[in-house]
Amino acid sequence: MKILGLTGQSGAGKGAVAALFAEHGIPSVDTDAVYHELLIPPSACLDELTAEFTDAILNADGTLSRPALAALVFEPSEEGHRRHQRLNEITHRYVSKRTFALLSEYEKQGYAAAIIDAPLLIEAGLHTRCDCVIAVLADREIRMDRLMLRDNLSREQIGQRLDAQPDVSFYIEHANALIYNEGTEQELRSAVASLLPEVLA
């Protein structure tokens, strides 16, 4: 089974691209969904995060307080950058193990290809396990508008998150194929369809 890596900047539209590949019979593992599932108590991953960042990242019921964690790791400082790196080091181990277990299930079901849909595909080293890496890109202002609608955060909060991500050149350097998602749904659909022969070759 071919493994395709799907990555890109926040708000670029990785989810929309993954949904279009699914229409062509190529399922995906959404690492964000895996991450959220792994943090449901009782959770070894959450226990390790709490040991690193203290109980300040927990809600009263013992679940993760995403705003509290985000405030720590997206703080625009050297310490915030260090915390962000530490968060990734801890979570990547758990997410990677679960992701490849799910891919194994897809292979057993007879799929010819499956996608790892991961914002941090390259940073986590998952791209080295992929036959092809696809990066979804879009102009910063377009992504900003999409994220404000989707996440109900302020422009400043979203700006901090985007600033914490690599720039376009990083994705261009590491990807085998690029999809620019700045137009209509039909344009995106056509871009995915035209890419299929290349990524499945």
PDB file of N, CA and C in Angstrom, residues 25-61:
ATOM      1  N   GLY A  25     -11.331   6.896  -3.382  1.00  0.00           N
ATOM      2  CA  GLY A  25     -11.021   5.625  -2.741  1.00  0.00           C
ATOM      3  C   GLY A  25      -9.723   5.596  -1.961  1.00  0.00           C
ATOM      4  N   ILE A  26      -9.235   6.763  -1.572  1.00  0.00           N
ATOM      5  CA  ILE A  26      -7.997   6.837  -0.787  1.00  0.00           C
ATOM      6  C   ILE A  26      -8.327   7.409   0.593  1.00  0.00           C
ATOM      7  N   PRO A  27      -8.390   6.556   1.617  1.00  0.00           N
ATOM      8  CA  PRO A  27      -8.747   7.030   2.962  1.00  0.00           C
ATOM      9  C   PRO A  27      -7.571   7.737   3.625  1.00  0.00           C
ATOM     10  N   SER A  28      -7.834   8.379   4.746  1.00  0.00           N
ATOM     11  CA  SER A  28      -6.759   9.090   5.441  1.00  0.00           C
ATOM     12  C   SER A  28      -6.837   8.863   6.946  1.00  0.00           C
ATOM     13  N   VAL A  29      -5.698   9.044   7.573  1.00  0.00           N
ATOM     14  CA  VAL A  29      -5.615   9.094   9.034  1.00  0.00           C
ATOM     15  C   VAL A  29      -5.379  10.551   9.393  1.00  0.00           C
ATOM     16  N   ASP A  30      -6.329  11.154  10.089  1.00  0.00           N
ATOM     17  CA  ASP A  30      -6.235  12.548  10.514  1.00  0.00           C
ATOM     18  C   ASP A  30      -5.494  12.578  11.850  1.00  0.00           C
ATOM     19  N   THR A  31      -4.247  13.032  11.846  1.00  0.00           N
ATOM     20  CA  THR A  31      -3.457  12.986  13.075  1.00  0.00           C
ATOM     21  C   THR A  31      -3.987  13.942  14.142  1.00  0.00           C
ATOM     22  N   ASP A  32      -4.673  15.008  13.740  1.00  0.00           N
ATOM     23  CA  ASP A  32      -5.306  15.877  14.737  1.00  0.00           C
ATOM     24  C   ASP A  32      -6.386  15.118  15.496  1.00  0.00           C
ATOM     25  N   ALA A  33      -7.187  14.339  14.766  1.00  0.00           N
ATOM     26  CA  ALA A  33      -8.236  13.537  15.402  1.00  0.00           C
ATOM     27  C   ALA A  33      -7.619  12.464  16.297  1.00  0.00           C
ATOM     28  N   VAL A  34      -6.533  11.852  15.836  1.00  0.00           N
ATOM     29  CA  VAL A  34      -5.820  10.852  16.640  1.00  0.00           C
ATOM     30  C   VAL A  34      -5.329  11.488  17.934  1.00  0.00           C
ATOM     31  N   TYR A  35      -4.753  12.682  17.826  1.00  0.00           N
ATOM     32  CA  TYR A  35      -4.229  13.414  18.985  1.00  0.00           C
ATOM     33  C   TYR A  35      -5.331  13.681  20.006  1.00  0.00           C
ATOM     34  N   HIS A  36      -6.474  14.150  19.524  1.00  0.00           N
ATOM     35  CA  HIS A  36      -7.587  14.441  20.428  1.00  0.00           C
ATOM     36  C   HIS A  36      -8.082  13.174  21.116  1.00  0.00           C
ATOM     37  N   GLU A  37      -8.123  12.082  20.368  1.00  0.00           N
ATOM     38  CA  GLU A  37      -8.570  10.799  20.933  1.00  0.00           C
ATOM     39  C   GLU A  37      -7.595  10.318  22.008  1.00  0.00           C
ATOM     40  N   LEU A  38      -6.304  10.499  21.757  1.00  0.00           N
ATOM     41  CA  LEU A  38      -5.280  10.028  22.688  1.00  0.00           C
ATOM     42  C   LEU A  38      -5.259  10.816  23.998  1.00  0.00           C
ATOM     43  N   LEU A  39      -5.884  11.979  24.005  1.00  0.00           N
ATOM     44  CA  LEU A  39      -5.878  12.823  25.205  1.00  0.00           C
ATOM     45  C   LEU A  39      -7.108  12.623  26.093  1.00  0.00           C
ATOM     46  N   ILE A  40      -7.996  11.715  25.699  1.00  0.00           N
ATOM     47  CA  ILE A  40      -9.172  11.438  26.522  1.00  0.00           C
ATOM     48  C   ILE A  40      -8.740  10.595  27.728  1.00  0.00           C
ATOM     49  N   PRO A  41      -8.975  11.083  28.959  1.00  0.00           N
ATOM     50  CA  PRO A  41      -8.547  10.322  30.141  1.00  0.00           C
ATOM     51  C   PRO A  41      -9.276   8.981  30.231  1.00  0.00           C
ATOM     52  N   PRO A  42      -8.624   7.938  30.785  1.00  0.00           N
ATOM     53  CA  PRO A  42      -7.220   7.913  31.230  1.00  0.00           C
ATOM     54  C   PRO A  42      -6.282   7.881  30.025  1.00  0.00           C
ATOM     55  N   SER A  43      -5.226   8.683  30.092  1.00  0.00           N
ATOM     56  CA  SER A  43      -4.368   8.880  28.926  1.00  0.00           C
ATOM     57  C   SER A  43      -2.911   9.003  29.349  1.00  0.00           C
ATOM     58  N   ALA A  44      -2.073   8.096  28.845  1.00  0.00           N
ATOM     59  CA  ALA A  44      -0.632   8.161  29.122  1.00  0.00           C
ATOM     60  C   ALA A  44      -0.037   9.441  28.533  1.00  0.00           C
ATOM     61  N   CYS A  45      -0.542   9.836  27.365  1.00  0.00           N
ATOM     62  CA  CYS A  45      -0.055  11.057  26.724  1.00  0.00           C
ATOM     63  C   CYS A  45      -0.387  12.280  27.578  1.00  0.00           C
ATOM     64  N   LEU A  46      -1.613  12.358  28.061  1.00  0.00           N
ATOM     65  CA  LEU A  46      -2.018  13.494  28.900  1.00  0.00           C
ATOM     66  C   LEU A  46      -1.236  13.502  30.208  1.00  0.00           C
ATOM     67  N   ASP A  47      -0.983  12.325  30.763  1.00  0.00           N
ATOM     68  CA  ASP A  47      -0.194  12.239  31.997  1.00  0.00           C
ATOM     69  C   ASP A  47       1.204  12.815  31.786  1.00  0.00           C
ATOM     70  N   GLU A  48       1.796  12.505  30.637  1.00  0.00           N
ATOM     71  CA  GLU A  48       3.146  13.002  30.360  1.00  0.00           C
ATOM     72  C   GLU A  48       3.127  14.515  30.119  1.00  0.00           C
ATOM     73  N   LEU A  49       2.090  15.006  29.455  1.00  0.00           N
ATOM     74  CA  LEU A  49       1.971  16.454  29.254  1.00  0.00           C
ATOM     75  C   LEU A  49       1.790  17.189  30.580  1.00  0.00           C
ATOM     76  N   THR A  50       1.010  16.589  31.468  1.00  0.00           N
ATOM     77  CA  THR A  50       0.773  17.206  32.774  1.00  0.00           C
ATOM     78  C   THR A  50       2.060  17.231  33.596  1.00  0.00           C
ATOM     79  N   ALA A  51       2.855  16.161  33.506  1.00  0.00           N
ATOM     80  CA  ALA A  51       4.132  16.123  34.208  1.00  0.00           C
ATOM     81  C   ALA A  51       5.070  17.218  33.700  1.00  0.00           C
ATOM     82  N   GLU A  52       4.965  17.509  32.410  1.00  0.00           N
ATOM     83  CA  GLU A  52       5.828  18.536  31.799  1.00  0.00           C
ATOM     84  C   GLU A  52       5.336  19.947  32.077  1.00  0.00           C
ATOM     85  N   PHE A  53       4.022  20.167  31.946  1.00  0.00           N
ATOM     86  CA  PHE A  53       3.473  21.525  31.998  1.00  0.00           C
ATOM     87  C   PHE A  53       2.661  21.821  33.263  1.00  0.00           C
ATOM     88  N   THR A  54       2.565  20.876  34.171  1.00  0.00           N
ATOM     89  CA  THR A  54       1.830  20.964  35.449  1.00  0.00           C
ATOM     90  C   THR A  54       0.315  20.885  35.251  1.00  0.00           C
ATOM     91  N   ASP A  55      -0.395  20.817  36.369  1.00  0.00           N
ATOM     92  CA  ASP A  55      -1.856  20.723  36.347  1.00  0.00           C
ATOM     93  C   ASP A  55      -2.521  21.979  35.792  1.00  0.00           C
ATOM     94  N   ALA A  56      -1.738  23.006  35.534  1.00  0.00           N
ATOM     95  CA  ALA A  56      -2.299  24.256  34.997  1.00  0.00           C
ATOM     96  C   ALA A  56      -2.938  24.041  33.633  1.00  0.00           C
ATOM     97  N   ILE A  57      -2.589  22.942  32.951  1.00  0.00           N
ATOM     98  CA  ILE A  57      -3.166  22.685  31.618  1.00  0.00           C
ATOM     99  C   ILE A  57      -4.430  21.827  31.695  1.00  0.00           C
ATOM    100  N   LEU A  58      -4.888  21.529  32.918  1.00  0.00           N
ATOM    101  CA  LEU A  58      -6.058  20.670  33.066  1.00  0.00           C
ATOM    102  C   LEU A  58      -7.300  21.460  33.472  1.00  0.00           C
ATOM    103  N   ASN A  59      -8.447  20.990  32.988  1.00  0.00           N
ATOM    104  CA  ASN A  59      -9.725  21.489  33.485  1.00  0.00           C
ATOM    105  C   ASN A  59     -10.019  20.842  34.837  1.00  0.00           C
ATOM    106  N   ALA A  60     -11.059  21.309  35.495  1.00  0.00           N
ATOM    107  CA  ALA A  60     -11.421  20.768  36.812  1.00  0.00           C
ATOM    108  C   ALA A  60     -11.751  19.283  36.751  1.00  0.00           C
ATOM    109  N   ASP A  61     -12.259  18.816  35.598  1.00  0.00           N
ATOM    110  CA  ASP A  61     -12.638  17.407  35.471  1.00  0.00           C
ATOM    111  C   ASP A  61     -11.478  16.509  35.021  1.00  0.00           C
TER     112      ASP A  61
END
